[in-house]
Coordinates of C-alpha atoms and ligand atoms in Angstrom, one line a residue:
M23 CA -37.4 34.1 -17.6
K24 CA -36.1 36.8 -15.3
Y25 CA -37.9 35.0 -12.3
I26 CA -36.4 31.6 -13.5
L27 CA -33.0 32.7 -13.5
L28 CA -33.4 34.4 -9.9
A29 CA -34.7 31.2 -8.7
V30 CA -31.9 29.2 -9.9
L31 CA -29.4 31.9 -8.5
G32 CA -31.4 31.7 -5.1
I33 CA -31.0 28.0 -5.0
I34 CA -27.2 28.2 -5.6
V35 CA -26.7 30.9 -3.1
L36 CA -28.8 28.6 -0.6
L37 CA -26.9 25.5 -1.3
L38 CA -23.4 27.2 -0.9
L39 CA -24.6 29.0 2.2
I40 CA -25.5 25.5 3.7
A41 CA -22.1 24.3 2.6
V42 CA -20.5 26.9 4.3
I43 CA -22.3 26.5 7.7
R44 CA -21.4 22.8 7.5
T45 CA -17.6 23.5 6.9
I46 CA -17.8 25.9 9.8
L47 CA -19.0 23.4 11.8
I48 CA -16.3 20.9 10.8
K49 CA -14.0 20.4 14.0
A50 CA -10.5 19.2 13.4
K51 CA -10.2 15.9 15.7
Y52 CA -7.3 16.9 17.5
D53 CA -6.4 15.2 20.9
D54 CA -4.7 17.9 22.9
K55 CA -3.0 15.4 25.2
K56 CA 0.3 13.5 25.6
S57 CA 1.0 10.4 23.9
A58 CA 0.1 7.1 25.7
V59 CA 3.4 5.9 25.0
S60 CA 7.2 6.6 25.4
Y61 CA 10.5 5.0 25.2
T62 CA 14.3 5.7 27.0
P63 CA 17.3 7.0 24.7
E64 CA 18.6 3.0 25.5
E65 CA 15.5 1.7 23.8
E66 CA 16.2 4.0 21.0
K67 CA 19.5 2.9 20.4
S68 CA 19.1 -0.7 20.6
Y69 CA 16.3 -0.7 18.2
A70 CA 18.3 1.1 15.9
E71 CA 21.1 -1.3 16.4
A72 CA 18.7 -4.2 15.5
L73 CA 17.4 -2.9 12.6
S74 CA 21.2 -1.8 11.1
A75 CA 22.2 -5.7 11.7
M76 CA 19.2 -6.7 9.7
I77 CA 20.0 -4.3 6.9
K78 CA 23.4 -5.5 6.8
I79 CA 22.0 -9.0 5.3
P80 CA 21.4 -8.2 1.6
T81 CA 18.2 -10.1 1.3
I82 CA 17.7 -9.1 -2.3
S83 CA 14.9 -11.1 -4.0
S84 CA 14.7 -11.6 -7.8
R85 CA 12.4 -13.8 -10.2
G86 CA 14.0 -17.1 -10.9
N87 CA 16.2 -17.2 -7.7
T88 CA 15.3 -19.6 -4.7
D89 CA 18.8 -19.8 -3.2
L90 CA 17.7 -18.8 0.5
T91 CA 21.3 -18.4 2.1
E92 CA 20.8 -14.7 2.7
F93 CA 17.5 -15.1 4.4
E94 CA 18.8 -17.9 6.4
K95 CA 21.4 -15.5 7.8
L96 CA 18.7 -13.0 8.5
H97 CA 16.9 -15.4 10.6
E98 CA 19.9 -16.1 12.8
V99 CA 20.2 -12.1 13.1
M100 CA 16.5 -12.0 14.0
A101 CA 16.8 -15.0 16.4
E102 CA 19.8 -13.4 18.1
H103 CA 17.6 -10.0 18.8
F104 CA 14.3 -11.9 19.3
P105 CA 15.1 -15.0 21.5
L106 CA 12.0 -15.6 23.2
I107 CA 10.0 -15.4 19.9
F108 CA 12.4 -18.0 18.3
S109 CA 12.6 -20.3 21.5
K110 CA 9.1 -19.9 22.8
L111 CA 6.4 -19.3 20.2
E112 CA 5.3 -21.7 17.8
K113 CA 7.2 -21.5 14.7
T114 CA 6.1 -22.4 10.9
E115 CA 8.9 -22.1 8.1
I116 CA 7.8 -22.6 4.7
D117 CA 10.8 -21.9 2.0
G118 CA 12.2 -19.1 4.7
N119 CA 8.6 -17.5 4.9
L120 CA 8.1 -17.5 8.8
L121 CA 4.9 -17.5 10.7
F122 CA 4.9 -17.4 14.6
R123 CA 2.1 -18.3 16.6
W124 CA 1.6 -16.6 20.5
A125 CA -1.3 -18.4 21.8
G126 CA -3.3 -16.1 23.7
K127 CA -5.6 -17.1 26.7
D128 CA -8.5 -17.9 24.4
S129 CA -7.3 -19.4 21.1
K130 CA -10.6 -19.9 20.0
R131 CA -11.2 -16.4 19.5
E132 CA -10.3 -14.7 16.1
G133 CA -6.6 -13.5 16.4
I134 CA -4.2 -10.7 15.3
L135 CA -1.3 -10.9 12.5
L136 CA 1.5 -8.7 12.1
M137 CA 3.3 -9.0 8.9
G138 CA 6.2 -7.4 7.0
H139 CA 8.6 -8.7 4.2
Q140 CA 12.0 -9.9 4.7
D141 CA 13.2 -9.2 0.8
V142 CA 14.4 -6.0 -0.6
V143 CA 14.7 -4.7 -3.8
P144 CA 18.4 -4.3 -5.3
A145 CA 20.6 -1.1 -4.7
N146 CA 22.8 0.7 -7.1
E147 CA 25.6 1.6 -4.7
T148 CA 27.3 4.2 -7.1
T149 CA 24.1 6.4 -6.3
W150 CA 24.1 6.2 -2.9
E151 CA 25.4 8.5 0.0
H152 CA 26.0 5.6 2.2
N153 CA 26.5 1.8 1.5
P154 CA 23.2 0.5 1.1
F155 CA 23.8 -2.8 3.1
S156 CA 26.2 -1.2 5.9
G157 CA 23.4 -0.4 8.1
E158 CA 25.0 3.2 9.3
I159 CA 23.4 5.0 12.0
I160 CA 24.3 8.5 11.8
D161 CA 22.8 11.5 13.8
G162 CA 19.7 9.6 14.6
V163 CA 19.1 8.0 11.0
V164 CA 19.7 4.4 10.0
H165 CA 20.3 4.2 6.5
G166 CA 20.2 1.4 4.1
R167 CA 18.2 -0.7 1.6
G168 CA 14.9 -2.2 3.8
A169 CA 15.6 0.5 6.4
M170 CA 11.8 1.8 5.6
D171 CA 10.5 -1.1 2.9
C172 CA 10.2 -2.7 5.0
K173 CA 12.6 -4.4 7.8
C174 CA 11.8 -1.4 9.9
T175 CA 8.0 -2.8 10.0
V176 CA 9.4 -6.3 11.0
M177 CA 11.7 -5.0 13.3
A178 CA 9.5 -3.0 15.2
E179 CA 6.6 -5.9 15.3
F180 CA 8.8 -8.4 16.4
T181 CA 10.2 -6.1 19.1
A182 CA 6.7 -5.5 20.4
V183 CA 6.4 -9.0 20.9
E184 CA 9.8 -9.8 22.2
E185 CA 9.3 -6.9 25.0
L186 CA 5.7 -8.2 25.8
L187 CA 6.8 -11.9 26.1
R188 CA 9.9 -10.5 28.5
E189 CA 7.1 -8.5 30.6
G190 CA 5.0 -12.0 31.2
Y191 CA 2.3 -10.4 29.1
E192 CA -0.3 -12.8 28.1
P193 CA -2.8 -11.7 25.0
P194 CA -6.6 -12.3 24.9
C195 CA -6.4 -14.0 21.6
D196 CA -3.8 -15.5 19.5
V197 CA -1.2 -12.9 18.2
Y198 CA 1.1 -13.7 14.8
L199 CA 4.0 -12.6 13.2
S200 CA 4.3 -13.3 9.3
T201 CA 7.0 -12.5 7.2
S202 CA 7.5 -13.5 3.2
V203 CA 10.7 -13.9 1.5
N204 CA 9.5 -12.3 -2.1
E205 CA 7.2 -9.6 -1.8
E206 CA 8.8 -7.4 -4.0
I207 CA 8.6 -10.0 -6.9
S208 CA 4.9 -10.6 -6.2
G209 CA 6.1 -14.3 -5.2
D210 CA 4.4 -17.3 -3.6
G211 CA 5.6 -16.7 0.2
A212 CA 2.4 -15.0 1.7
P213 CA 0.2 -17.4 -0.2
K214 CA 1.8 -20.4 1.3
L215 CA 1.6 -19.1 4.6
V216 CA -2.3 -18.0 3.9
E217 CA -3.1 -21.4 2.8
Y218 CA -1.0 -22.9 5.9
L219 CA -3.5 -20.7 8.3
K220 CA -6.6 -21.9 6.0
A221 CA -5.6 -25.3 6.4
N222 CA -5.9 -25.0 10.1
N223 CA -9.0 -23.1 10.2
V224 CA -7.2 -19.9 11.5
R225 CA -9.4 -16.8 11.2
L226 CA -8.1 -13.3 11.8
A227 CA -9.7 -10.3 13.4
S228 CA -7.1 -8.3 11.8
V229 CA -4.1 -8.2 9.6
M230 CA -1.7 -5.2 9.7
D231 CA 1.0 -5.0 6.6
E232 CA 2.9 -2.1 5.1
G233 CA 1.2 0.5 2.9
G234 CA 0.4 3.5 4.3
A235 CA 2.4 5.5 6.9
I236 CA 2.5 8.7 8.8
M237 CA 3.4 11.3 6.3
G238 CA 3.1 14.8 5.3
D239 CA 1.3 16.3 2.1
L240 CA -0.8 13.3 1.7
V241 CA -3.0 15.6 -0.7
P242 CA -2.4 18.9 -2.1
G243 CA -3.3 21.4 0.9
L244 CA -2.7 19.0 3.6
S245 CA -0.3 20.4 5.9
V246 CA -0.2 18.4 9.0
L247 CA 1.2 14.8 9.5
T248 CA -1.4 12.3 8.8
A249 CA -1.7 8.6 9.4
A250 CA -2.9 6.9 6.3
I251 CA -4.4 3.7 7.0
G252 CA -4.8 1.7 3.8
I253 CA -8.4 0.2 3.5
V254 CA -7.8 -1.1 -0.1
E255 CA -5.5 -1.8 -3.2
K256 CA -6.1 -1.7 -6.7
G257 CA -5.7 -4.5 -9.0
Y258 CA -3.1 -5.5 -11.3
V259 CA -3.1 -6.8 -15.0
D260 CA -0.4 -7.5 -17.7
V261 CA -1.7 -7.7 -21.2
K262 CA -0.1 -8.3 -24.4
I263 CA -1.3 -6.8 -27.4
I264 CA -0.1 -8.4 -30.6
A265 CA -0.3 -7.3 -34.1
R266 CA -0.1 -10.2 -36.5
G267 CA 0.7 -10.2 -40.3
A268 CA 2.9 -10.9 -43.0
G269 CA 6.6 -10.7 -42.4
G270 CA 9.4 -10.4 -44.9
H271 CA 12.0 -8.0 -46.4
S272 CA 11.8 -4.3 -45.4
S273 CA 12.7 -3.3 -48.9
T274 CA 9.2 -3.6 -50.1
P275 CA 7.1 -2.9 -47.1
P276 CA 3.3 -3.0 -47.0
K277 CA 0.9 -0.4 -45.8
N278 CA -0.2 -0.3 -42.3
S279 CA 2.6 -2.5 -40.9
Q280 CA 2.0 -4.6 -37.5
L281 CA 3.9 -2.0 -35.7
A282 CA 2.1 1.0 -37.3
R283 CA -1.0 -0.5 -36.0
L284 CA 0.4 -0.8 -32.7
A285 CA 1.6 2.8 -32.8
A286 CA -1.9 4.0 -33.8
F287 CA -3.5 1.9 -31.3
I288 CA -1.3 3.4 -28.3
N289 CA -2.0 6.8 -29.4
Y290 CA -5.7 6.3 -29.9
F291 CA -6.0 4.6 -26.5
E292 CA -4.1 7.1 -24.6
H293 CA -6.1 10.1 -26.1
K294 CA -9.5 8.2 -25.8
R295 CA -9.0 8.1 -21.7
P296 CA -11.5 5.1 -21.9
Y297 CA -11.8 4.2 -18.2
K298 CA -14.7 5.8 -15.8
A299 CA -13.6 8.0 -13.6
K300 CA -15.6 7.8 -10.3
M301 CA -15.6 8.8 -6.8
A302 CA -15.9 5.3 -5.4
A303 CA -16.3 4.5 -1.7
P304 CA -12.6 4.5 -0.6
L305 CA -11.9 7.8 -1.7
I306 CA -15.1 9.2 -0.6
A307 CA -13.8 7.8 2.8
M308 CA -10.1 9.1 2.3
L309 CA -11.5 12.9 1.2
E310 CA -14.0 12.5 4.3
G311 CA -11.2 11.6 6.3
V312 CA -8.7 14.4 5.4
S313 CA -11.5 17.1 5.2
P314 CA -11.3 18.4 8.9
Y315 CA -7.5 19.1 8.4
L316 CA -7.6 21.1 5.4
S317 CA -7.6 24.9 5.2
F318 CA -10.8 26.9 4.0
P319 CA -11.6 26.5 0.4
L320 CA -10.6 22.8 0.4
R321 CA -12.3 22.2 3.6
L322 CA -15.5 23.5 1.7
V323 CA -15.2 21.4 -1.1
T324 CA -14.0 18.1 0.6
G325 CA -16.4 18.6 3.5
N326 CA -19.5 18.9 1.4
L327 CA -19.0 16.3 -1.4
W328 CA -22.9 16.0 -1.6
L329 CA -22.5 19.1 -3.6
F330 CA -19.2 19.2 -5.0
K331 CA -18.8 15.5 -5.9
P332 CA -19.8 16.0 -9.8
I333 CA -17.1 19.0 -10.0
L334 CA -14.3 16.7 -8.1
T335 CA -15.2 14.0 -10.5
L336 CA -14.3 16.1 -13.4
V337 CA -11.4 17.8 -12.1
L338 CA -9.6 14.9 -10.3
P339 CA -8.8 12.7 -13.1
V340 CA -6.8 15.5 -14.8
L341 CA -5.5 17.3 -11.8
S342 CA -2.3 14.8 -11.0
P343 CA -1.2 11.6 -12.1
M344 CA -1.9 10.7 -8.4
T345 CA -5.3 11.7 -8.1
A346 CA -6.2 10.3 -11.3
A347 CA -5.1 6.9 -10.4
V348 CA -7.8 6.7 -7.4
M349 CA -10.5 8.0 -9.6
Q350 CA -10.2 5.6 -12.3
T351 CA -8.3 2.1 -13.9
T352 CA -4.9 3.5 -15.3
F353 CA -2.8 1.8 -17.9
A354 CA 0.6 2.1 -19.0
F355 CA 2.5 0.8 -22.0
T356 CA 5.7 -0.4 -20.8
M357 CA 7.3 -2.6 -23.0
C358 CA 7.6 -3.6 -26.9
G359 CA 9.1 -5.6 -29.5
G360 CA 9.1 -6.4 -33.3
S361 CA 11.3 -8.5 -35.4
K362 CA 14.6 -9.6 -34.6
A363 CA 16.9 -7.7 -37.4
P364 CA 16.6 -4.2 -38.9
N365 CA 15.7 -5.2 -42.3
V366 CA 13.3 -7.7 -41.3
L367 CA 9.2 -7.1 -41.2
P368 CA 7.9 -8.6 -38.3
D369 CA 5.1 -11.1 -38.4
E370 CA 4.4 -10.4 -35.2
A371 CA 4.9 -7.1 -33.0
Y372 CA 3.6 -6.6 -29.4
V373 CA 3.3 -4.0 -26.8
I374 CA 2.7 -4.6 -23.0
C375 CA -0.1 -2.6 -21.3
N376 CA 0.1 -2.5 -17.5
L377 CA -3.5 -1.9 -16.3
R378 CA -4.5 -1.0 -12.6
P379 CA -8.0 -1.4 -12.0
C380 CA -9.8 0.2 -9.4
V381 CA -12.6 -0.9 -7.5
H382 CA -15.6 0.4 -9.8
Q383 CA -14.3 -0.9 -13.1
R384 CA -12.7 -4.4 -12.1
A385 CA -10.0 -6.2 -14.0
D386 CA -12.4 -8.3 -16.2
E387 CA -14.4 -5.0 -17.2
S388 CA -11.0 -3.1 -17.7
V389 CA -9.5 -6.0 -19.9
E390 CA -12.8 -5.9 -22.0
I391 CA -12.7 -2.3 -22.7
L392 CA -8.8 -2.7 -23.9
R393 CA -9.9 -5.8 -26.3
K394 CA -12.7 -3.8 -27.8
Y395 CA -10.6 -0.8 -29.0
A396 CA -7.8 -3.5 -30.0
K397 CA -10.2 -5.1 -32.1
K398 CA -10.7 -1.8 -34.0
F399 CA -7.1 -2.0 -34.8
K400 CA -7.2 -5.6 -35.9
L401 CA -5.1 -6.5 -32.6
D402 CA -5.1 -9.7 -30.7
I403 CA -4.6 -9.6 -26.9
E404 CA -3.2 -12.0 -24.3
I405 CA -3.4 -11.8 -20.7
I406 CA -0.3 -12.5 -19.0
E407 CA -1.1 -12.0 -15.2
K408 CA -4.4 -10.7 -13.8
R409 CA -5.5 -9.8 -10.1
E410 CA -8.6 -8.0 -8.8
P411 CA -8.6 -5.3 -6.6
S412 CA -8.7 -5.9 -2.9
K413 CA -11.6 -5.9 -0.7
V414 CA -12.6 -2.6 0.8
V415 CA -12.0 -2.7 4.6
D416 CA -15.4 -1.5 6.2
V417 CA -14.1 1.8 8.2
N418 CA -17.1 1.5 10.4
S419 CA -15.9 -2.0 11.8
E420 CA -14.5 -2.1 15.2
D421 CA -11.7 -3.3 14.1
F422 CA -10.4 -0.4 12.0
K423 CA -11.8 1.9 15.0
Y424 CA -9.7 0.4 17.3
V425 CA -6.7 1.0 15.0
V426 CA -7.7 4.5 14.8
K427 CA -8.1 4.7 18.3
C428 CA -4.7 3.4 19.1
V429 CA -2.9 5.8 16.5
R430 CA -4.6 8.7 18.4
D431 CA -3.8 7.8 21.6
C432 CA 0.0 6.9 20.3
Y433 CA 0.1 10.2 17.9
P434 CA -2.0 13.1 19.2
N435 CA -2.2 16.1 17.4
I436 CA -1.9 14.4 13.9
A437 CA -4.6 13.8 11.4
V438 CA -5.9 10.2 10.8
T439 CA -7.5 8.9 7.6
P440 CA -8.2 5.9 5.3
F441 CA -6.2 5.6 2.6
Y442 CA -6.8 4.5 -1.1
M443 CA -3.7 2.5 -2.1
T444 CA -2.7 2.5 -5.6
G445 CA 0.1 0.0 -5.4
G446 CA 0.4 -3.7 -3.8
T447 CA 1.1 -5.5 -1.0
D448 CA 1.5 -9.0 0.2
C449 CA -1.5 -8.3 2.4
R450 CA -4.2 -9.1 -0.5
H451 CA -3.5 -12.8 0.0
Y452 CA -4.8 -12.4 3.8
E453 CA -8.3 -11.7 2.6
A454 CA -8.9 -15.7 2.6
V455 CA -8.7 -15.2 6.3
S456 CA -9.6 -11.8 7.5
D457 CA -12.0 -9.2 6.6
N458 CA -9.8 -6.6 7.7
C459 CA -6.8 -6.2 6.0
L460 CA -4.9 -3.0 6.6
R461 CA -2.2 -1.5 4.8
F462 CA -0.3 0.7 7.3
C463 CA 3.1 1.2 9.1
P464 CA 3.0 3.3 12.1
I465 CA 5.8 5.1 11.4
R466 CA 6.7 8.7 10.6
L467 CA 8.4 9.5 7.0
N468 CA 9.7 12.8 5.9
P469 CA 9.2 13.5 2.2
Q470 CA 13.0 12.4 1.7
Q471 CA 12.1 9.4 2.7
L472 CA 9.2 8.6 1.0
A473 CA 10.8 9.5 -2.5
A474 CA 13.7 6.9 -1.4
M475 CA 11.3 4.1 -1.8
H476 CA 12.6 1.4 -4.2
A477 CA 15.2 4.3 -4.9
A478 CA 18.7 5.5 -3.7
N479 CA 19.5 6.7 0.1
E480 CA 16.6 5.0 1.8
S481 CA 16.6 5.7 5.5
I482 CA 14.5 5.9 8.8
N483 CA 14.5 8.1 11.8
T484 CA 15.3 6.2 15.1
D485 CA 13.0 8.2 16.9
A486 CA 10.5 7.2 14.5
L487 CA 11.3 3.5 14.7
A488 CA 11.1 3.7 18.3
E489 CA 7.6 5.1 18.4
S490 CA 6.5 2.4 15.9
V491 CA 7.8 -0.4 18.4
K492 CA 5.7 1.4 21.2
F493 CA 2.6 1.7 19.0
Y494 CA 2.8 -1.9 18.1
K495 CA 3.1 -2.9 21.9
Y496 CA 0.1 -0.6 22.7
Y497 CA -1.9 -2.2 19.8
I498 CA -1.3 -5.4 21.0
K499 CA -1.8 -4.9 24.5
N500 CA -5.0 -3.0 24.5
H501 CA -6.7 -5.5 22.0
K502 CA -10.0 -6.6 23.8
Ligands
LIG620 ZN1 7.6 -3.5 0.9

């Protein structure tokens, strides 16, 4: 017995020793060099002014509203700032959604596409420090709704192309710019543009949309700025869970009424934690990506997933809502309803559950698990909306490596990593025309700016904006 224990202890010590040696050998991939791009103060000022002019047009999207007046105004502003794009490139407009094609030397080759949305979410003016649609520029910061999400992206992409057109640059393959009017309401803008591309047999080598950005604190313990390049996004499902039964007068209530069954089910499902936690491929890619930049204990764990994966699989789902979300399908009960009057028992009561299926337990399987548990409580389910998780971009593909190289050249001394996105973007629609749908805005965001996403006081720094323009230029210009 003693010898067995000693042998087990010996194996553990040996494994830990191997892990420690491997950790010591991991080197952070910093590039001790100057950025390949630069900009002048005049350029920084003009970029900020272009973004400010775009912010001033309140292009708020809302379900059921098809009025394009504000979007048409935005197009006028864009045409003013990007005259060569609007006059020289092949333009396709479908219900306010714009697609520009810049013909390259060889249009038979797969092209590249840069995209972002024109619409913004509403802003409650009373909670803002600056008027959300004034586009104020103060001390190197542009303020307003859309400054970050995501008029900065559209402005930077369009400016990059405009400058290259002015310089007489001719790209090796076709370059597309696309921008939709209803991303924030999961609208049909991007699908319409994709249908057009499909009808014209367009295949794209890569697509770049909003998503990850250059930010701090990407994972706990990561202190350096990190370019997080989104390689996947989770799915989306809305399910209505319905309790049916006899209604009637509330003065003579039955046992186990409709609402009581729903409440019991919600409670049970939340405690059950029914979805499988797993270190799926995109999460492994992300942890391996950040590992070289973490300090010792965390680097030891993330740099040796062969040893620590089982422990992480247990710890991450309960560490924080964020780490839980990248490990498994999540669910949230968001809306509910019963009868129309306080003294009437409902013959039908419901609760809406919003699921975010992960790549290892996709939408159908996740819904089936929900259905199985709902049945135990005599509840029916109806699927309102269902979307599978996106494909996962191959981080070993030439196109992914090219983006990483551009980031390293333009932003030396920061970390670069694949990123598992828990939210959704328009980008998923482009999977029909490209295998490399990347979700990445090359723009530096500070924690306050990240927190202002869809909230009050959205802003962007003018120097970050200028870097972003130059990144897109570099990305287009060095594409082989
Ligand atoms: Zn957005």
